[in-house]
Amino acid sequence: MTLSPRERERLEALVAAYRRLPRDEPPAAVDAAVLKNARGALRTSSRPRWPTLLATAATMTLAIGLAWQLREAEDRIEAQRPAEVAPPPAAAPEPPPPGETPAPPVALTLPPVLEDAPADARDADASADAALEPTRAKAETAPARAATTGELARQARRDEAAPAVGARAAPTGKVAAKPFPAVEESSQASGPPPDAQSAEIDEAREAPPPAAPPPPAPQPAAAAASATQAPAMRDTAANQAREEEAKRAQDALGLRSERARAAGEALSPQAWLDEIARLLRTGQRERAIESLREFRRAHPQVELPPELRDLLP
Amino acid sequence: MSGDAPESSDEDLMLAYARGEMRAFETLYARHRGPLYRFVLRTIRNRALADELYQEVWSRVVAARARYRPQAKFSTWLLQIAHNLMIDHFRRQRPQAGAEETELVLASLDAPEHERPDQQLSEFEQRRRIELALEELPPEQREAFLLRAEQELGIEEIAEVAGVGRETAKSRLRYALAKLRERLAS
């Protein structure tokens, strides 16, 4: 201090007088409030640590889990794409192995036709599917059907490779997809229409004796003799028959009749006759006659209905 | 109030509190609660307001614990906080006035009638005269005297707390001394 000694003396006297004044102290409530605030500040500063860390860890875990799930979902989508795309490749033309009868060649024109008339085709498919059970039993006893064992097996492999093309799942298009590869094989052989193929596939899986495909006129004869002929000879005849079938099957109605006829081959006698009658009603007289001839060869003991009796000489 | 080891300085206690030691704060508070309260009370001259400002001073100390640096003396830092709060209070009372004008107006305020020094005084009343004389001082002079009388601060420290130069602090203390002597002698 730079006060003079006199000033300092006077100041000290005043300070002494001041200090004799009541010594006011803060009230107890004020003390408590100050200490409470000081204590609370320490709790606040230390509190957010672990909750913050916990929240951060939980958020990161959630984010990682979601990202992982999204990645798995994307992988599943990617894996399904090849399967979804499979039908066309599976239906792509595939030369029939030697000794096997190829699928019918009519399939290439199927999509637009089937799309335009899905209801009718589905009806045909449904009837074909419904007759599979009794048909299988018949197939075991039909020697002509033995010739198509290889074809059925090949169709079975196609179906397994393209599950999305399952005939039962989408009757018209899926069934139609099966024969697609056969179209490009038309130069080589014909094969059973999709409905017959689906039936044949089931038969191939369940009973070695195959269901005979709907062969043209020459083919039934070949099929009839197939029981005593070598498998190669039977296949050759079947291939030739299918070639003719492929040509006729370019027409949309002709295609349905082929499938119907093929379905009739695998159907019970009555169902076959019904199919023949349908062909007749729809104006496919020639096909009805051919199918009827085959029916007669396959079921000579079955009495024909009146409307069909006159078709054959 | 509980006390800490006497050899712990105010600065060490404040740093310890900043680290989370509540007992350090309790010790620090016990040391400074009285002088600080009286300093605020006699400067503000209103008990309710003094209680409020006093609490606010300690709230600011708690809030600023992480920023406290031991280079600054704790008591000086504490008193500076109190000083600023009281100046803010005076300015709020007269927002258009500057600091000096505020102090002049406050200095011209008459003391309450029952506190006038012309009454016959007992010893109690004599002490009361000192209080009244203090209350009649301009705030800055009163503050300077109280920092000397209550906190035992030197002129340098008074200047530091008040945020003024050394000479200004000395002038304020001299003027406070002169007016008190004159008031008590009358």
Coordinates of C-alpha atoms in Angstrom, one line a residue:
Chain A
M1 CA 0.0 0.0 0.0
T2 CA 1.1 3.4 -0.8
L3 CA -1.1 5.2 1.6
S4 CA 0.7 7.5 4.0
P5 CA 1.3 6.3 7.5
R6 CA -1.4 8.7 8.8
E7 CA -3.9 7.4 6.2
R8 CA -2.9 3.9 7.0
E9 CA -3.5 4.5 10.7
R10 CA -6.9 6.0 10.1
L11 CA -7.8 3.2 7.8
E12 CA -6.8 0.5 10.3
A13 CA -9.0 2.3 12.9
L14 CA -11.9 2.2 10.7
V15 CA -11.3 -1.3 9.8
A16 CA -11.3 -2.2 13.5
A17 CA -14.5 -0.4 14.0
Y18 CA -16.0 -2.2 11.0
R19 CA -15.0 -5.5 12.4
R20 CA -16.9 -4.8 15.6
L21 CA -20.0 -4.8 13.6
P22 CA -22.2 -7.9 13.7
R23 CA -20.7 -10.6 11.6
D24 CA -23.5 -11.5 9.2
E25 CA -23.3 -15.0 8.0
P26 CA -25.2 -16.5 5.0
P27 CA -28.5 -18.2 6.1
A28 CA -28.4 -21.9 6.5
A29 CA -30.9 -22.2 3.6
V30 CA -28.4 -20.4 1.4
D31 CA -25.6 -22.6 2.5
A32 CA -27.6 -25.7 1.7
A33 CA -28.5 -24.4 -1.7
V34 CA -24.9 -23.6 -2.6
L35 CA -23.7 -27.0 -1.5
K36 CA -26.5 -28.8 -3.2
N37 CA -25.7 -27.0 -6.5
A38 CA -22.0 -27.9 -6.1
R39 CA -22.8 -31.6 -5.5
G40 CA -25.3 -31.7 -8.3
A41 CA -22.8 -30.3 -10.8
L42 CA -20.5 -33.2 -10.0
R43 CA -23.2 -35.7 -10.6
T44 CA -24.2 -34.1 -13.9
S45 CA -20.7 -34.0 -15.2
S46 CA -20.1 -37.7 -14.4
R47 CA -23.5 -39.0 -15.4
P48 CA -23.5 -38.9 -19.2
R49 CA -20.5 -41.0 -19.6
W50 CA -21.8 -44.5 -19.5
P51 CA -25.3 -43.8 -20.8
T52 CA -23.8 -42.0 -23.7
L53 CA -21.4 -44.9 -24.4
L54 CA -24.2 -47.4 -24.0
A55 CA -26.5 -45.4 -26.3
T56 CA -23.7 -45.1 -28.8
A57 CA -23.0 -48.8 -28.7
A58 CA -26.6 -49.7 -29.0
T59 CA -27.0 -47.4 -32.0
M60 CA -24.0 -48.9 -33.7
T61 CA -25.2 -52.4 -33.1
L62 CA -28.6 -51.6 -34.5
A63 CA -27.0 -49.9 -37.5
I64 CA -24.7 -52.8 -38.2
G65 CA -27.5 -55.3 -37.8
L66 CA -29.7 -53.4 -40.2
A67 CA -26.9 -53.2 -42.7
W68 CA -26.2 -56.9 -42.4
Q69 CA -29.9 -57.7 -43.0
L70 CA -30.1 -55.5 -46.0
R71 CA -27.0 -57.1 -47.4
E72 CA -28.5 -60.6 -46.9
A73 CA -31.7 -59.4 -48.5
E74 CA -29.9 -58.2 -51.5
D75 CA -28.0 -61.4 -51.8
R76 CA -31.2 -63.3 -51.7
I77 CA -32.6 -61.1 -54.4
E78 CA -29.5 -61.6 -56.5
A79 CA -29.7 -65.4 -56.0
Q80 CA -33.3 -65.4 -57.1
R81 CA -32.7 -63.6 -60.3
P82 CA -30.9 -66.4 -62.1
A83 CA -33.7 -68.7 -61.1
E84 CA -36.3 -66.3 -62.4
V85 CA -34.4 -65.9 -65.6
A86 CA -34.0 -69.6 -65.9
P87 CA -37.1 -70.4 -67.7
P88 CA -36.0 -69.0 -71.0
P89 CA -32.6 -70.6 -70.8
A90 CA -34.1 -73.8 -69.6
A91 CA -36.5 -73.6 -72.4
A92 CA -33.8 -72.9 -74.8
P93 CA -33.4 -75.4 -77.5
E94 CA -31.5 -78.4 -76.5
P95 CA -30.7 -81.1 -78.9
P96 CA -32.2 -84.3 -77.7
P97 CA -29.7 -86.8 -76.6
P98 CA -29.4 -89.7 -78.9
G99 CA -31.9 -92.4 -78.1
E100 CA -34.3 -90.0 -76.6
T101 CA -37.3 -88.5 -78.1
P102 CA -37.1 -84.7 -78.0
A103 CA -39.8 -82.4 -76.8
P104 CA -42.4 -81.2 -79.2
P105 CA -41.2 -78.4 -81.4
V106 CA -44.3 -76.3 -81.2
A107 CA -43.3 -74.4 -78.1
L108 CA -41.9 -71.2 -79.7
T109 CA -45.2 -69.9 -80.7
L110 CA -46.8 -70.8 -77.4
P111 CA -46.3 -67.6 -75.4
P112 CA -48.4 -65.3 -77.4
V113 CA -51.0 -67.9 -78.0
L114 CA -51.1 -68.9 -74.4
E115 CA -51.2 -65.4 -73.3
D116 CA -54.2 -64.7 -75.5
A117 CA -56.1 -67.7 -74.4
P118 CA -54.9 -68.6 -71.0
A119 CA -58.3 -69.8 -69.8
D120 CA -58.7 -72.5 -72.4
A121 CA -55.2 -73.7 -72.0
R122 CA -55.6 -73.8 -68.3
D123 CA -58.7 -75.8 -68.7
A124 CA -56.7 -78.2 -70.8
D125 CA -53.9 -78.3 -68.3
A126 CA -56.3 -78.8 -65.5
S127 CA -57.9 -81.7 -67.2
A128 CA -54.6 -83.1 -68.0
D129 CA -53.4 -82.7 -64.4
A130 CA -56.6 -84.2 -63.0
A131 CA -56.1 -87.3 -65.1
L132 CA -52.6 -87.9 -64.0
E133 CA -53.3 -90.4 -61.3
P134 CA -55.3 -92.9 -63.3
T135 CA -53.1 -92.1 -66.3
R136 CA -50.1 -93.3 -64.5
A137 CA -51.6 -96.6 -63.9
K138 CA -52.4 -96.8 -67.6
A139 CA -48.9 -95.8 -68.5
E140 CA -47.6 -98.8 -66.7
T141 CA -49.5 -101.1 -68.9
A142 CA -49.1 -99.2 -72.2
P143 CA -46.2 -100.6 -74.0
A144 CA -46.1 -97.6 -76.4
R145 CA -45.2 -95.4 -73.6
A146 CA -42.0 -97.2 -72.8
A147 CA -40.4 -95.4 -75.8
T148 CA -40.5 -92.0 -74.1
T149 CA -38.6 -92.9 -71.0
G150 CA -35.7 -90.9 -72.1
E151 CA -37.9 -88.0 -73.0
L152 CA -39.5 -88.0 -69.7
A153 CA -36.2 -88.1 -67.9
R154 CA -35.0 -85.2 -69.9
Q155 CA -38.1 -83.2 -69.1
A156 CA -37.7 -84.0 -65.5
R157 CA -34.2 -82.6 -65.6
R158 CA -35.5 -79.5 -67.2
D159 CA -38.1 -79.1 -64.6
E160 CA -35.7 -79.5 -61.8
A161 CA -33.4 -76.9 -63.3
A162 CA -36.2 -74.4 -63.7
P163 CA -38.5 -74.7 -60.8
A164 CA -40.2 -71.5 -61.5
V165 CA -41.4 -73.0 -64.7
G166 CA -43.3 -75.7 -62.8
A167 CA -46.3 -76.7 -64.9
R168 CA -48.6 -76.8 -62.0
A169 CA -47.6 -73.4 -60.7
A170 CA -48.5 -71.6 -63.9
P171 CA -50.4 -73.9 -66.0
T172 CA -50.4 -72.1 -69.3
G173 CA -47.2 -70.2 -69.6
K174 CA -45.1 -72.4 -67.4
V175 CA -46.2 -75.5 -69.0
A176 CA -45.8 -73.9 -72.4
A177 CA -42.3 -73.0 -71.4
K178 CA -41.2 -76.5 -71.2
P179 CA -41.5 -77.2 -74.8
F180 CA -39.7 -74.1 -75.9
P181 CA -36.4 -75.8 -76.4
A182 CA -38.1 -78.4 -78.5
V183 CA -39.1 -75.8 -81.0
E184 CA -35.6 -75.4 -82.2
E185 CA -35.4 -79.1 -82.2
S186 CA -38.2 -79.3 -84.6
S187 CA -35.9 -80.4 -87.3
Q188 CA -35.0 -83.3 -85.3
A189 CA -38.1 -84.5 -83.6
S190 CA -41.3 -83.7 -82.1
G191 CA -42.3 -84.2 -78.6
P192 CA -45.4 -84.3 -76.4
P193 CA -47.1 -81.0 -75.8
P194 CA -46.7 -79.3 -72.4
D195 CA -49.6 -81.0 -70.8
A196 CA -48.5 -84.4 -71.8
Q197 CA -45.0 -83.5 -70.8
S198 CA -46.1 -82.5 -67.3
A199 CA -47.9 -85.8 -67.0
E200 CA -45.0 -87.6 -68.5
I201 CA -42.6 -86.0 -66.0
D202 CA -44.7 -87.1 -63.1
E203 CA -44.9 -90.6 -64.6
A204 CA -41.2 -90.7 -65.1
R205 CA -40.6 -89.8 -61.6
E206 CA -43.1 -92.2 -60.1
A207 CA -43.2 -95.1 -62.6
P208 CA -40.5 -96.1 -64.9
P209 CA -43.0 -97.0 -67.6
P210 CA -43.5 -93.8 -69.4
A211 CA -46.7 -92.2 -70.7
A212 CA -46.6 -92.3 -74.4
P213 CA -46.6 -88.9 -76.1
P214 CA -49.3 -88.2 -78.6
P215 CA -47.7 -89.4 -81.8
P216 CA -49.1 -88.8 -85.2
A217 CA -50.8 -91.5 -87.2
P218 CA -47.6 -93.3 -88.1
Q219 CA -46.4 -93.1 -84.6
P220 CA -49.1 -95.1 -82.9
A221 CA -48.3 -97.9 -85.2
A222 CA -44.7 -97.6 -84.3
A223 CA -45.7 -97.3 -80.7
A224 CA -47.9 -100.4 -81.0
A225 CA -44.9 -102.3 -82.3
S226 CA -42.5 -100.8 -79.9
A227 CA -43.1 -103.5 -77.4
T228 CA -41.3 -105.9 -79.6
Q229 CA -38.9 -103.4 -81.3
A230 CA -35.6 -102.2 -80.0
P231 CA -35.7 -98.8 -78.1
A232 CA -33.7 -97.2 -80.8
M233 CA -36.2 -98.1 -83.5
R234 CA -39.0 -96.9 -81.4
D235 CA -37.3 -93.6 -80.8
T236 CA -36.7 -93.1 -84.5
A237 CA -40.3 -93.6 -85.3
A238 CA -41.3 -91.4 -82.5
N239 CA -39.0 -88.7 -83.7
Q240 CA -40.4 -88.8 -87.1
A241 CA -43.9 -88.6 -85.8
R242 CA -43.0 -85.6 -83.7
E243 CA -41.6 -83.8 -86.7
E244 CA -45.0 -84.0 -88.3
E245 CA -46.6 -82.9 -85.1
A246 CA -44.3 -79.9 -84.9
K247 CA -45.4 -78.7 -88.3
R248 CA -49.1 -79.0 -87.5
A249 CA -48.6 -77.3 -84.2
Q250 CA -47.6 -74.0 -85.7
D251 CA -51.3 -73.0 -85.7
A252 CA -52.6 -71.9 -82.3
L253 CA -55.6 -74.1 -82.4
G254 CA -53.5 -76.8 -83.7
L255 CA -51.2 -76.4 -80.8
R256 CA -54.0 -76.8 -78.4
S257 CA -55.3 -79.8 -80.1
E258 CA -51.8 -81.4 -80.0
R259 CA -51.7 -80.8 -76.3
A260 CA -55.1 -82.0 -76.0
R261 CA -54.3 -85.1 -78.0
A262 CA -51.2 -85.6 -76.0
A263 CA -53.2 -85.2 -72.9
G264 CA -55.6 -87.7 -74.2
E265 CA -52.8 -90.2 -74.6
A266 CA -52.1 -89.9 -71.0
L267 CA -55.7 -89.6 -70.0
S268 CA -58.1 -92.2 -69.0
P269 CA -60.1 -93.6 -71.9
Q270 CA -63.1 -91.5 -71.1
A271 CA -61.1 -88.4 -70.7
W272 CA -59.5 -89.2 -74.0
L273 CA -62.8 -89.5 -75.7
D274 CA -63.9 -86.2 -74.2
E275 CA -60.9 -84.6 -75.6
I276 CA -61.5 -86.1 -79.0
A277 CA -65.1 -84.8 -78.8
R278 CA -63.8 -81.4 -78.0
L279 CA -61.5 -81.4 -81.0
L280 CA -64.5 -82.3 -83.1
R281 CA -66.6 -79.5 -81.6
T282 CA -63.9 -77.0 -82.2
G283 CA -63.6 -77.9 -85.8
Q284 CA -60.4 -79.9 -85.6
R285 CA -61.9 -82.9 -87.4
E286 CA -58.7 -84.3 -88.7
R287 CA -57.0 -84.2 -85.4
A288 CA -60.0 -85.7 -83.8
I289 CA -59.9 -88.5 -86.2
E290 CA -56.2 -89.1 -85.7
S291 CA -56.6 -89.1 -82.0
L292 CA -59.6 -91.4 -82.3
R293 CA -57.5 -93.8 -84.3
E294 CA -54.9 -93.8 -81.6
F295 CA -57.5 -94.3 -79.0
R296 CA -58.9 -97.3 -80.9
R297 CA -55.5 -98.8 -81.0
A298 CA -54.8 -98.2 -77.4
H299 CA -58.3 -99.1 -76.2
P300 CA -59.9 -101.3 -78.7
Q301 CA -62.2 -102.7 -76.1
V302 CA -63.7 -99.3 -75.2
E303 CA -67.0 -98.6 -76.9
L304 CA -67.0 -95.3 -78.8
P305 CA -69.7 -92.8 -78.2
P306 CA -72.2 -92.3 -81.0
E307 CA -70.8 -89.0 -82.1
L308 CA -67.4 -90.5 -82.6
R309 CA -68.4 -93.8 -84.0
D310 CA -68.9 -92.3 -87.5
L311 CA -65.6 -90.7 -87.6
L312 CA -63.8 -93.9 -88.3
P313 CA -64.6 -96.1 -91.2
Chain B
M1 CA -18.6 -27.4 7.9
S2 CA -16.0 -30.0 7.4
G3 CA -12.6 -28.9 6.8
D4 CA -9.8 -30.2 4.7
A5 CA -6.1 -30.3 5.6
P6 CA -5.2 -26.7 6.6
E7 CA -2.2 -26.7 4.4
S8 CA -4.4 -27.1 1.3
S9 CA -4.5 -23.8 -0.5
D10 CA -7.6 -22.4 -2.0
E11 CA -6.2 -23.1 -5.4
D12 CA -5.5 -26.8 -4.6
L13 CA -9.0 -27.2 -3.2
M14 CA -10.6 -25.6 -6.2
L15 CA -8.6 -27.9 -8.5
A16 CA -9.6 -30.9 -6.4
Y17 CA -13.2 -29.9 -6.7
A18 CA -12.8 -29.6 -10.4
R19 CA -11.7 -33.2 -10.4
G20 CA -14.8 -34.2 -8.6
E21 CA -13.9 -34.0 -4.9
M22 CA -16.9 -32.6 -3.1
R23 CA -15.1 -32.4 0.2
A24 CA -12.6 -30.0 -1.3
F25 CA -15.5 -27.6 -2.2
E26 CA -17.0 -27.9 1.2
T27 CA -13.7 -26.8 2.8
L28 CA -13.3 -24.0 0.3
Y29 CA -16.8 -22.8 0.9
A30 CA -16.4 -22.8 4.7
R31 CA -13.3 -20.6 4.3
H32 CA -15.0 -17.9 2.2
R33 CA -18.7 -18.0 2.9
G34 CA -18.7 -15.4 5.7
P35 CA -16.4 -12.7 4.2
L36 CA -18.0 -13.1 0.8
Y37 CA -21.5 -12.9 2.1
R38 CA -20.8 -9.8 4.1
F39 CA -19.0 -8.2 1.2
V40 CA -22.0 -8.7 -1.0
L41 CA -24.5 -7.8 1.7
R42 CA -22.9 -4.5 2.6
T43 CA -22.3 -3.6 -1.0
I44 CA -25.8 -4.3 -2.2
R45 CA -27.5 -3.1 1.0
N46 CA -30.4 -5.4 0.5
R47 CA -30.5 -8.8 2.3
A48 CA -32.8 -10.6 -0.1
L49 CA -31.0 -9.4 -3.1
A50 CA -27.6 -10.1 -1.4
D51 CA -28.7 -13.7 -0.7
E52 CA -29.6 -14.1 -4.4
L53 CA -26.4 -12.6 -5.7
Y54 CA -24.3 -14.5 -3.2
Q55 CA -25.8 -17.8 -4.4
E56 CA -25.2 -16.7 -8.0
V57 CA -21.6 -16.1 -7.2
W58 CA -21.1 -19.6 -6.0
S59 CA -23.1 -21.0 -8.9
R60 CA -20.7 -19.3 -11.3
V61 CA -17.8 -20.7 -9.4
V62 CA -19.2 -24.2 -9.7
A63 CA -20.0 -23.8 -13.4
A64 CA -16.5 -22.5 -14.2
R65 CA -14.6 -25.1 -12.2
A66 CA -13.2 -26.7 -15.3
R67 CA -11.8 -23.4 -16.5
Y68 CA -10.2 -22.4 -13.3
R69 CA -6.5 -21.9 -13.5
P70 CA -4.4 -21.8 -10.4
Q71 CA -2.4 -18.9 -11.7
A72 CA -5.3 -16.7 -10.5
K73 CA -5.7 -16.4 -6.8
F74 CA -8.9 -18.1 -5.8
S75 CA -10.1 -15.3 -3.5
T76 CA -9.4 -12.7 -6.1
W77 CA -11.3 -14.7 -8.7
L78 CA -14.2 -15.3 -6.3
L79 CA -14.4 -11.6 -5.5
Q80 CA -14.2 -10.6 -9.2
I81 CA -17.2 -12.8 -9.9
A82 CA -19.1 -11.1 -7.1
H83 CA -18.0 -7.7 -8.3
N84 CA -19.3 -8.3 -11.8
L85 CA -22.6 -9.5 -10.6
M86 CA -23.1 -6.5 -8.4
I87 CA -22.2 -4.1 -11.2
D88 CA -24.6 -5.9 -13.4
H89 CA -27.3 -5.5 -10.7
F90 CA -26.6 -1.8 -10.5
R91 CA -26.8 -1.4 -14.2
R92 CA -30.0 -3.3 -14.4
Q93 CA -31.5 -0.9 -12.0
R94 CA -30.5 2.0 -14.2
P95 CA -29.9 0.5 -17.6
Q96 CA -29.3 3.8 -19.4
A97 CA -26.7 4.9 -16.9
G98 CA -23.1 4.2 -17.3
A99 CA -21.1 2.7 -14.5
E100 CA -19.9 6.0 -13.0
E101 CA -23.3 7.6 -13.3
T102 CA -24.9 4.7 -11.6
E103 CA -22.5 4.9 -8.8
L104 CA -23.1 8.6 -8.4
V105 CA -26.8 8.2 -8.3
L106 CA -26.6 5.4 -5.8
A107 CA -24.2 7.5 -3.8
S108 CA -26.7 10.4 -3.6
L109 CA -29.5 8.2 -2.4
D110 CA -30.5 9.1 1.1
A111 CA -30.3 6.5 3.8
P112 CA -33.6 5.4 5.3
E113 CA -34.9 7.8 8.0
H114 CA -34.5 5.4 10.8
E115 CA -30.9 4.9 9.9
R116 CA -30.0 8.6 9.9
P117 CA -26.8 9.3 12.0
D118 CA -28.2 12.4 13.6
Q119 CA -30.0 10.4 16.2
Q120 CA -28.6 9.8 19.7
L121 CA -26.4 6.8 19.5
S122 CA -25.6 3.9 21.9
E123 CA -22.7 1.6 21.3
F124 CA -25.0 -0.4 19.1
E125 CA -26.0 2.7 17.4
Q126 CA -22.4 3.7 17.0
R127 CA -21.8 0.5 15.2
R128 CA -24.8 1.3 13.2
R129 CA -23.3 4.6 12.3
I130 CA -20.4 2.8 10.7
E131 CA -22.8 0.7 8.8
L132 CA -24.7 3.8 7.7
A133 CA -21.5 5.6 6.8
L134 CA -20.5 2.6 4.7
E135 CA -23.9 2.6 3.0
E136 CA -23.5 6.2 2.1
L137 CA -20.3 5.6 0.3
P138 CA -20.5 5.3 -3.4
P139 CA -20.5 1.7 -4.4
E140 CA -17.0 1.7 -5.8
Q141 CA -15.6 3.3 -2.7
R142 CA -17.6 1.1 -0.5
E143 CA -16.4 -1.9 -2.4
A144 CA -12.8 -0.8 -2.1
F145 CA -13.2 -0.3 1.7
L146 CA -14.9 -3.6 2.1
L147 CA -12.3 -5.5 0.1
R148 CA -9.8 -4.0 2.4
A149 CA -11.7 -4.4 5.7
E150 CA -13.4 -7.7 5.0
Q151 CA -11.0 -9.5 2.7
E152 CA -7.8 -7.8 3.9
L153 CA -6.8 -7.2 0.3
G154 CA -4.0 -4.8 -0.7
I155 CA -4.4 -2.0 -3.3
E156 CA -3.1 -4.3 -6.0
E157 CA -5.6 -6.9 -5.2
I158 CA -8.4 -4.4 -4.9
A159 CA -7.5 -3.1 -8.3
E160 CA -7.5 -6.6 -9.7
V161 CA -10.9 -7.5 -8.2
A162 CA -12.5 -4.3 -9.3
G163 CA -11.0 -4.4 -12.7
V164 CA -9.4 -1.0 -12.4
G165 CA -5.9 0.4 -12.3
R166 CA -3.9 0.5 -9.2
E167 CA -4.2 4.3 -8.9
T168 CA -7.9 4.2 -9.3
A169 CA -8.2 1.6 -6.6
K170 CA -6.0 3.7 -4.3
S171 CA -8.1 6.8 -5.0
R172 CA -11.3 4.9 -4.2
L173 CA -9.9 3.7 -0.9
R174 CA -8.7 7.2 0.0
Y175 CA -12.1 8.7 -0.7
A176 CA -13.8 6.0 1.2
L177 CA -11.5 6.6 4.2
A178 CA -12.1 10.3 4.1
K179 CA -15.9 10.1 3.9
L180 CA -16.1 7.5 6.7
R181 CA -14.1 9.6 9.0
E182 CA -16.1 12.7 8.2
R183 CA -19.4 10.8 8.7
L184 CA -18.4 9.3 12.0
A185 CA -17.0 12.5 13.3
S186 CA -20.1 14.5 12.6

